[in-house]
Tab-separated table of C-alpha atoms and ligand atoms in Angstrom:
chain	number	residue	atom	x	y	z
A	1	UNK	CA	0.000	0.000	0.000
A	2	UNK	CA	1.269	3.444	-0.902
A	3	UNK	CA	1.240	6.920	0.616
A	4	UNK	CA	-0.588	8.959	-1.982
A	5	UNK	CA	-0.893	12.722	-2.312
A	6	UNK	CA	-3.943	14.029	-4.192
A	7	UNK	CA	-3.798	17.758	-4.930
A	8	UNK	CA	-7.229	19.244	-5.567
A	9	UNK	CA	-8.548	16.325	-3.510
A	10	UNK	CA	-11.608	18.215	-2.255
A	11	UNK	CA	-12.834	18.901	-5.787
A	12	UNK	CA	-15.210	16.951	-7.990
A	13	UNK	CA	-12.747	14.412	-9.452
A	14	UNK	CA	-10.296	14.600	-6.547
A	15	UNK	CA	-12.897	13.577	-3.966
A	16	UNK	CA	-13.848	10.491	-5.995
A	17	UNK	CA	-10.184	9.655	-6.444
A	18	UNK	CA	-9.465	9.979	-2.684
A	19	UNK	CA	-12.476	7.784	-1.946
A	20	UNK	CA	-11.327	5.047	-4.339
A	21	UNK	CA	-7.699	5.126	-3.138
A	22	UNK	CA	-8.745	4.918	0.531
A	23	UNK	CA	-11.032	1.981	-0.350
A	24	UNK	CA	-8.046	0.261	-1.987
A	25	UNK	CA	-6.153	0.534	1.312
A	26	UNK	CA	-3.781	3.410	0.507
A	27	UNK	CA	-2.906	6.237	2.900
A	28	UNK	CA	-4.228	9.363	1.240
A	29	UNK	CA	-3.179	12.945	1.852
A	30	UNK	CA	-5.685	15.363	0.340
A	31	UNK	CA	-4.303	18.838	-0.346
A	32	UNK	CA	-6.637	21.646	-1.381
A	33	UNK	CA	-7.059	25.409	-0.987
A	34	UNK	CA	-10.877	25.082	-1.316
A	35	UNK	CA	-11.084	27.530	-4.197
A	36	UNK	CA	-13.670	25.389	-5.977
A	37	UNK	CA	-13.593	22.281	-3.824
A	38	UNK	CA	-15.327	21.856	-0.494
A	39	UNK	CA	-15.068	19.943	2.729
A	40	UNK	CA	-18.553	18.584	2.046
A	41	UNK	CA	-17.099	16.609	-0.888
A	42	UNK	CA	-14.789	14.694	1.444
A	43	UNK	CA	-16.848	14.841	4.660
A	44	UNK	CA	-17.553	11.113	4.476
A	45	UNK	CA	-13.807	10.355	4.536
A	46	UNK	CA	-12.977	12.524	7.529
A	47	UNK	CA	-12.268	10.296	10.520
A	48	UNK	CA	-10.983	7.440	8.369
A	49	UNK	CA	-7.456	6.675	9.692
A	50	UNK	CA	-6.173	6.302	6.119
A	51	UNK	CA	-7.306	9.800	5.142
A	52	UNK	CA	-5.703	13.133	5.970
A	53	UNK	CA	-6.484	16.676	4.796
A	54	UNK	CA	-4.167	19.642	4.458
A	55	UNK	CA	-5.224	23.156	3.433
A	56	UNK	CA	-2.483	24.281	1.095
A	57	UNK	CA	-2.097	26.242	-2.131
A	58	UNK	CA	0.020	24.326	-4.667
A	59	UNK	CA	1.569	27.547	-5.955
A	60	UNK	CA	3.711	27.278	-2.799
A	61	UNK	CA	6.207	24.447	-2.224
A	62	UNK	CA	5.094	21.448	-0.200
A	63	UNK	CA	7.293	19.164	1.876
A	64	UNK	CA	5.737	15.773	2.602
A	65	UNK	CA	6.808	12.134	2.262
A	66	UNK	CA	4.756	10.266	-0.334
A	67	UNK	CA	5.146	7.475	-2.902
A	68	UNK	CA	2.679	8.751	-5.498
A	69	UNK	CA	1.261	12.155	-6.450
A	70	UNK	CA	-1.924	12.805	-8.419
A	71	UNK	CA	-1.821	16.480	-9.403
A	72	UNK	CA	-5.414	17.636	-9.913
A	73	UNK	CA	-5.342	21.088	-8.297
A	74	UNK	CA	-6.697	23.612	-10.797
A	75	UNK	CA	-10.099	25.207	-11.342
A	76	UNK	CA	-11.617	23.361	-14.283
A	77	UNK	CA	-14.621	25.312	-15.503
A	78	UNK	CA	-14.451	28.565	-17.493
A	79	UNK	CA	-16.391	30.515	-14.844
A	80	UNK	CA	-13.885	29.547	-12.185
A	81	UNK	CA	-10.659	29.595	-14.176
A	82	UNK	CA	-11.499	32.982	-15.706
A	83	UNK	CA	-12.293	34.480	-12.290
A	84	UNK	CA	-8.575	35.062	-11.617
A	85	UNK	CA	-6.769	34.059	-14.802
A	86	UNK	CA	-3.298	34.917	-13.524
A	87	UNK	CA	-3.838	32.640	-10.538
A	88	UNK	CA	-5.092	29.906	-12.899
A	89	UNK	CA	-1.857	29.928	-14.894
A	90	UNK	CA	0.133	30.056	-11.659
A	91	UNK	CA	-1.776	27.079	-10.296
A	92	UNK	CA	-1.004	25.005	-13.380
A	93	UNK	CA	2.586	26.141	-13.889
A	94	UNK	CA	3.900	26.878	-10.384
A	95	UNK	CA	1.759	24.002	-9.086
A	96	UNK	CA	3.418	21.630	-11.563
A	97	UNK	CA	6.895	22.940	-10.702
A	98	UNK	CA	6.246	22.504	-6.977
A	99	UNK	CA	4.756	19.034	-7.293
A	100	UNK	CA	7.460	17.879	-9.726
A	101	UNK	CA	10.094	19.257	-7.326
A	102	UNK	CA	8.475	17.277	-4.531
A	103	UNK	CA	8.328	14.113	-6.667
A	104	UNK	CA	12.009	14.539	-7.508
A	105	UNK	CA	13.016	15.007	-3.839
A	106	UNK	CA	11.084	12.002	-2.516
A	107	UNK	CA	11.363	9.870	-5.719
A	108	UNK	CA	7.594	9.653	-6.072
A	109	UNK	CA	5.693	8.712	-9.191
A	110	UNK	CA	3.579	11.654	-10.387
A	111	UNK	CA	0.459	11.903	-12.545
A	112	UNK	CA	-0.775	15.114	-14.115
A	113	UNK	CA	-4.480	15.695	-14.697
A	114	UNK	CA	-4.214	17.378	-18.082
A	115	UNK	CA	-7.144	18.123	-20.315
A	116	UNK	CA	-8.630	17.797	-23.777
A	117	UNK	CA	-8.358	21.614	-23.816
A	118	UNK	CA	-4.711	21.169	-24.817
A	119	UNK	CA	-6.138	20.333	-28.274
A	120	UNK	CA	-7.899	23.738	-28.369
A	121	UNK	CA	-10.388	24.014	-31.206
A	122	UNK	CA	-9.175	20.876	-32.976
A	123	UNK	CA	-8.753	20.551	-36.727
A	124	UNK	CA	-8.778	16.766	-36.548
A	125	UNK	CA	-11.492	14.572	-35.232
A	126	UNK	CA	-11.461	12.506	-33.070
A	127	UNK	CA	-8.366	13.766	-31.262
A	128	UNK	CA	-5.387	11.445	-30.964
A	129	UNK	CA	-2.550	12.017	-28.515
A	130	UNK	CA	-0.085	12.769	-31.317
A	131	UNK	CA	-2.134	15.820	-32.387
A	132	UNK	CA	-0.424	19.028	-31.205
A	133	UNK	CA	-3.566	21.100	-30.924
A	134	UNK	CA	-4.964	24.369	-32.201
A	135	UNK	CA	-4.883	26.737	-29.261
A	136	UNK	CA	-5.243	30.498	-29.020
A	137	UNK	CA	-2.388	31.692	-26.786
A	138	UNK	CA	-3.968	35.068	-25.913
A	139	UNK	CA	-7.691	34.411	-25.517
A	140	UNK	CA	-9.932	34.170	-22.472
A	141	UNK	CA	-9.434	30.424	-22.191
A	142	UNK	CA	-5.669	30.600	-22.611
A	143	UNK	CA	-4.927	30.841	-18.889
A	144	UNK	CA	-6.307	27.322	-18.578
A	145	UNK	CA	-5.333	25.802	-21.937
A	146	UNK	CA	-1.803	27.186	-22.063
A	147	UNK	CA	-1.283	26.644	-18.328
A	148	UNK	CA	-2.087	22.971	-18.820
A	149	UNK	CA	0.098	22.775	-21.937
A	150	UNK	CA	3.019	24.297	-20.049
A	151	UNK	CA	2.438	21.839	-17.184
A	152	UNK	CA	2.729	18.989	-19.705
A	153	UNK	CA	5.977	20.503	-20.992
A	154	UNK	CA	7.354	20.609	-17.444
A	155	UNK	CA	6.358	17.001	-16.827
A	156	UNK	CA	8.176	15.822	-19.930
A	157	UNK	CA	11.258	17.941	-19.184
A	158	UNK	CA	11.473	16.535	-15.638
A	159	UNK	CA	11.165	13.070	-17.200
A	160	UNK	CA	13.889	13.719	-19.821
A	161	UNK	CA	16.176	15.767	-17.592
A	162	UNK	CA	15.748	14.095	-14.199
A	163	UNK	CA	14.387	10.643	-15.047
A	164	UNK	CA	11.198	11.235	-13.055
A	165	UNK	CA	8.450	8.634	-13.335
A	166	UNK	CA	5.629	10.665	-14.897
A	167	UNK	CA	2.144	9.961	-16.259
A	168	UNK	CA	0.063	12.504	-18.164
A	169	UNK	CA	-3.647	11.879	-18.657
A	170	UNK	CA	-5.717	14.111	-20.925
A	171	UNK	CA	-9.175	14.151	-19.448
A	172	UNK	CA	-12.206	14.822	-21.626
A	173	UNK	CA	-15.557	16.088	-20.266
A	174	UNK	CA	-16.438	14.154	-17.154
A	175	UNK	CA	-19.607	14.374	-15.129
A	176	UNK	CA	-21.180	12.878	-12.052
A	177	UNK	CA	-22.124	13.553	-8.432
A	178	UNK	CA	-20.226	16.395	-6.665
A	179	UNK	CA	-19.850	18.531	-9.750
A	180	UNK	CA	-20.108	22.142	-8.684
A	181	UNK	CA	-23.766	23.174	-9.216
A	182	UNK	CA	-22.973	26.693	-10.473
A	183	UNK	CA	-19.820	26.357	-12.472
A	184	UNK	CA	-21.443	26.597	-15.881
A	185	UNK	CA	-20.372	23.135	-17.000
A	186	UNK	CA	-22.900	21.784	-19.389
A	187	UNK	CA	-24.147	18.672	-17.600
A	188	UNK	CA	-24.535	20.285	-14.171
A	189	UNK	CA	-25.970	23.438	-15.767
A	190	UNK	CA	-28.678	21.559	-17.612
A	191	UNK	CA	-29.614	19.387	-14.628
A	192	UNK	CA	-29.781	22.304	-12.194
A	193	UNK	CA	-31.814	24.368	-14.677
A	194	UNK	CA	-34.183	21.472	-15.368
A	195	UNK	CA	-34.694	20.588	-11.695
A	196	UNK	CA	-35.385	24.242	-10.920
A	197	UNK	CA	-37.928	24.395	-13.761
A	198	UNK	CA	-35.858	27.117	-15.438
A	199	UNK	CA	-35.131	27.447	-19.133
A	200	UNK	CA	-32.135	25.495	-20.369
A	201	UNK	CA	-29.495	27.736	-21.886
A	202	UNK	CA	-27.739	26.456	-24.970
A	203	UNK	CA	-24.778	28.450	-26.230
A	204	UNK	CA	-24.725	28.515	-30.032
A	205	UNK	CA	-27.150	26.401	-32.037
A	206	UNK	CA	-26.670	23.269	-29.911
A	207	UNK	CA	-25.182	21.313	-32.789
A	208	UNK	CA	-21.693	21.397	-31.256
A	209	UNK	CA	-20.834	17.988	-29.887
A	210	UNK	CA	-19.277	16.753	-26.674
A	211	UNK	CA	-18.535	13.357	-25.252
A	212	UNK	CA	-19.261	12.741	-21.581
A	213	UNK	CA	-17.531	10.232	-19.346
A	214	UNK	CA	-18.985	9.154	-16.015
A	215	UNK	CA	-16.682	9.924	-13.085
A	216	UNK	CA	-16.271	6.300	-11.857
A	217	UNK	CA	-14.991	5.225	-15.265
A	218	UNK	CA	-12.587	8.153	-15.360
A	219	UNK	CA	-11.146	7.428	-11.900
A	220	UNK	CA	-10.604	3.801	-12.866
A	221	UNK	CA	-8.572	4.905	-15.906
A	222	UNK	CA	-6.530	7.379	-13.844
A	223	UNK	CA	-5.538	4.745	-11.309
A	224	UNK	CA	-4.726	2.242	-14.050
A	225	UNK	CA	-2.513	4.858	-15.698
A	226	UNK	CA	-0.634	5.482	-12.440
A	227	UNK	CA	0.021	1.734	-12.248
A	228	UNK	CA	1.357	1.313	-15.796
A	229	UNK	CA	5.031	0.251	-16.180
A	230	UNK	CA	7.616	2.981	-15.604
A	231	UNK	CA	8.418	3.375	-19.301
A	232	UNK	CA	4.852	4.484	-20.037
A	233	UNK	CA	4.444	8.247	-19.646
A	234	UNK	CA	1.428	9.098	-21.773
A	235	UNK	CA	-0.012	11.502	-22.724
A	236	UNK	CA	-3.075	9.319	-22.795
A	237	UNK	CA	-6.635	10.367	-23.588
A	238	UNK	CA	-9.345	9.330	-21.169
A	239	UNK	CA	-12.937	10.042	-21.879
A	240	UNK	CA	-15.953	8.634	-23.566
A	241	UNK	CA	-15.803	8.569	-27.376
A	242	UNK	CA	-19.583	8.372	-27.679
A	243	UNK	CA	-20.601	11.748	-29.042
A	244	UNK	CA	-23.796	13.725	-28.431
A	245	UNK	CA	-24.862	17.144	-29.515
A	246	UNK	CA	-25.462	19.633	-26.741
A	247	UNK	CA	-29.075	19.803	-27.852
A	248	UNK	CA	-29.515	16.033	-27.500
A	249	UNK	CA	-28.094	16.219	-23.990
A	250	UNK	CA	-30.503	19.012	-23.040
A	251	UNK	CA	-33.471	17.066	-24.382
A	252	UNK	CA	-32.427	13.919	-22.504
A	253	UNK	CA	-32.070	15.844	-19.224
A	254	UNK	CA	-35.521	17.407	-19.680
A	255	UNK	CA	-37.040	13.971	-20.356
A	256	UNK	CA	-35.306	12.321	-17.383
A	257	UNK	CA	-36.158	15.050	-14.868
A	258	UNK	CA	-39.737	15.357	-16.123
A	259	UNK	CA	-39.116	19.103	-16.314
A	260	UNK	CA	-41.129	21.626	-18.310
A	261	UNK	CA	-38.030	23.671	-19.054
A	262	UNK	CA	-37.701	25.150	-22.533
A	263	UNK	CA	-34.525	25.490	-24.566
A	264	UNK	CA	-33.170	29.026	-25.022
A	265	UNK	CA	-30.249	29.856	-27.285
A	266	UNK	CA	-27.454	32.348	-26.544
A	267	UNK	CA	-24.310	33.337	-28.486
A	268	UNK	CA	-21.364	30.972	-28.325
A	269	UNK	CA	-18.522	32.248	-26.092
A	270	UNK	CA	-15.259	33.024	-27.899
A	271	UNK	CA	-12.896	30.079	-28.492
A	272	UNK	CA	-15.569	27.530	-27.621
A	273	UNK	CA	-14.555	24.356	-29.460
A	274	UNK	CA	-17.208	23.053	-31.856
A	275	UNK	CA	-16.387	19.416	-31.584
A	276	UNK	CA	-14.525	17.311	-29.038
A	277	UNK	CA	-14.194	13.578	-29.047
A	278	UNK	CA	-11.368	11.445	-27.691
A	279	UNK	CA	-9.685	8.712	-29.638
A	280	UNK	CA	-9.161	6.193	-26.827
A	281	UNK	CA	-7.296	3.509	-28.820
A	282	UNK	CA	-4.222	4.047	-26.641
A	283	UNK	CA	-6.219	3.677	-23.406
A	284	UNK	CA	-7.829	0.512	-24.768
A	285	UNK	CA	-4.425	-0.938	-25.689
A	286	UNK	CA	-2.356	0.151	-22.667
A	287	UNK	CA	-4.921	0.167	-19.868
A	288	UNK	CA	-7.371	-2.394	-21.236
A	289	UNK	CA	-9.927	0.281	-20.403
A	290	UNK	CA	-13.012	1.824	-21.902
A	291	UNK	CA	-16.006	3.543	-20.342
A	292	UNK	CA	-18.644	1.146	-19.097
A	293	UNK	CA	-21.504	3.360	-17.978
A	294	UNK	CA	-24.041	4.572	-20.529
A	295	UNK	CA	-24.932	8.276	-20.491
A	296	UNK	CA	-28.460	7.531	-19.352
A	297	UNK	CA	-27.338	5.554	-16.277
A	298	UNK	CA	-24.739	8.179	-15.406
A	299	UNK	CA	-27.278	10.982	-15.799
A	300	UNK	CA	-29.666	9.146	-13.481
A	301	UNK	CA	-27.045	9.044	-10.688
A	302	UNK	CA	-26.085	12.660	-11.298
A	303	UNK	CA	-29.696	13.870	-11.312
A	304	UNK	CA	-30.290	11.988	-8.011
A	305	UNK	CA	-27.263	13.711	-6.499
A	306	UNK	CA	-28.409	17.179	-7.568
A	307	UNK	CA	-31.951	16.530	-6.337
A	308	UNK	CA	-30.532	15.764	-2.875
A	309	UNK	CA	-28.076	18.632	-3.034
A	310	UNK	CA	-30.684	21.218	-4.038
A	311	UNK	CA	-33.117	19.926	-1.407
A	312	UNK	CA	-30.454	20.197	1.309
A	313	UNK	CA	-29.520	23.703	0.138
A	314	UNK	CA	-33.170	24.794	0.307
A	315	UNK	CA	-33.605	23.538	3.900
B	401	NAD	N1	-14.034	17.497	-14.781
B	401	NAD	C1	-13.620	17.475	-16.025
B	401	NAD	O1	-14.406	17.252	-16.947
B	401	NAD	C2	-12.158	17.713	-16.347
B	401	NAD	C3	-11.768	17.682	-17.687
B	401	NAD	C4	-10.432	17.885	-18.007
B	401	NAD	C5	-9.502	18.087	-17.012
B	401	NAD	N2	-9.895	18.111	-15.716
B	401	NAD	C6	-8.854	18.375	-14.701
B	401	NAD	O2	-9.043	17.564	-13.571
B	401	NAD	C7	-8.701	18.308	-12.402
B	401	NAD	C8	-9.859	18.277	-11.420
B	401	NAD	O3	-10.989	18.898	-12.030
B	401	NAD	P1	-12.419	18.923	-11.326
B	401	NAD	O4	-13.417	18.795	-12.374
B	401	NAD	O5	-12.441	17.997	-10.188
B	401	NAD	O6	-12.453	20.447	-10.844
B	401	NAD	P2	-12.702	21.053	-9.392
B	401	NAD	O7	-12.697	22.526	-9.536
B	401	NAD	O8	-13.878	20.409	-8.753
B	401	NAD	O9	-11.396	20.579	-8.618
B	401	NAD	C9	-10.199	21.296	-8.568
B	401	NAD	C10	-9.726	21.324	-7.128
B	401	NAD	O10	-8.469	21.995	-7.069
B	401	NAD	C11	-8.502	22.919	-5.968
B	401	NAD	N3	-7.549	23.990	-6.262
B	401	NAD	C12	-7.654	24.961	-7.205
B	401	NAD	N4	-6.563	25.756	-7.167
B	401	NAD	C13	-5.753	25.254	-6.200
B	401	NAD	C14	-4.492	25.645	-5.667
B	401	NAD	N5	-3.833	26.704	-6.151
B	401	NAD	N6	-3.976	24.922	-4.644
B	401	NAD	C15	-4.642	23.844	-4.128
B	401	NAD	N7	-5.830	23.450	-4.585
B	401	NAD	C16	-6.382	24.145	-5.602
B	401	NAD	C17	-9.937	23.374	-5.899
B	401	NAD	O11	-10.294	23.927	-4.653
B	401	NAD	C18	-10.677	22.074	-6.198
B	401	NAD	O12	-10.910	21.326	-5.035
B	401	NAD	C19	-8.311	19.709	-12.846
B	401	NAD	O13	-6.911	19.802	-12.922
B	401	NAD	C20	-8.926	19.812	-14.225
B	401	NAD	O14	-8.200	20.674	-15.040
B	401	NAD	C21	-11.199	17.945	-15.362
């Protein structure tokens, strides 16, 4: 069993990752500054002797003894990462430098939660890992996209220069319980709007496509990646290749919540990619992995979570 550090452990993905690692018998240190994460996300783990929390900002160095590091700390939705764009870049870049420095000192294996955003507005479809991307370096999304790209660069330079054991996963849209209800991400947005009986806002004409991966599937792939042989670094795409239009998603959420919400259309934000779909051939070959949960089943669990969450918030 390993001592595992999860940065961003109180966030949506991080909390699921901590939960799974604790269940596997690891000692987990969750580090978070609670910018977008919350103690509520990890409340059920508090008191477990294998679980420890530390409030810390990854833009500052950290000195702890661990065997593995999952580096997830970074706001992930446009609303949050554009709130303080300079801090977003710092979190990705200084955070990566600090965590890589730590991994080097204690000889830990380190995994970076990168993103499909490194492909920008892609010119090839679906996206394979060898594609270098089509990213605007000076736009509103750049603090996130370029921050993550620079973090990848740092990971590969630490690997080449210092022989660090690194893994880079490129995560595509993931959804599930504990998503932030107000962060503007499409699945949570639609569910919260539908449950509240409000109109569902679609940016653009709704024909842009996305692929959605359920969180449990994603966490499984992340842990498998961490446990690949040392000569495997990635980058490796993880996500669900099954594509839906945004409009289809909205209609499915309305049907499943029994809501009377109507669809309303607003202009597409700048740099919003029109199409995003992972090629997961590498994940299939190296991890023996592919998503198992259908969108409908995943939406059911997510809608249940938000029903409970909204009820609790109203009380
Ligand atoms: N959810 C997705 O669909 C998705 C897709 C691609 C990539 N990712 C990546 O996965 C990671 C987790 O995303 P998420 O969806 O769970 O988002 P999230 O916002 O729920 O989690 C991020 C966590 O990092 C913490 N954090 C932010 N800045 C920090 C800092 N400076 N120091 C310490 N902690 C800090 C936040 O408080 C939060 O708990 C992110 O790195 C994100 O870029 C997520």
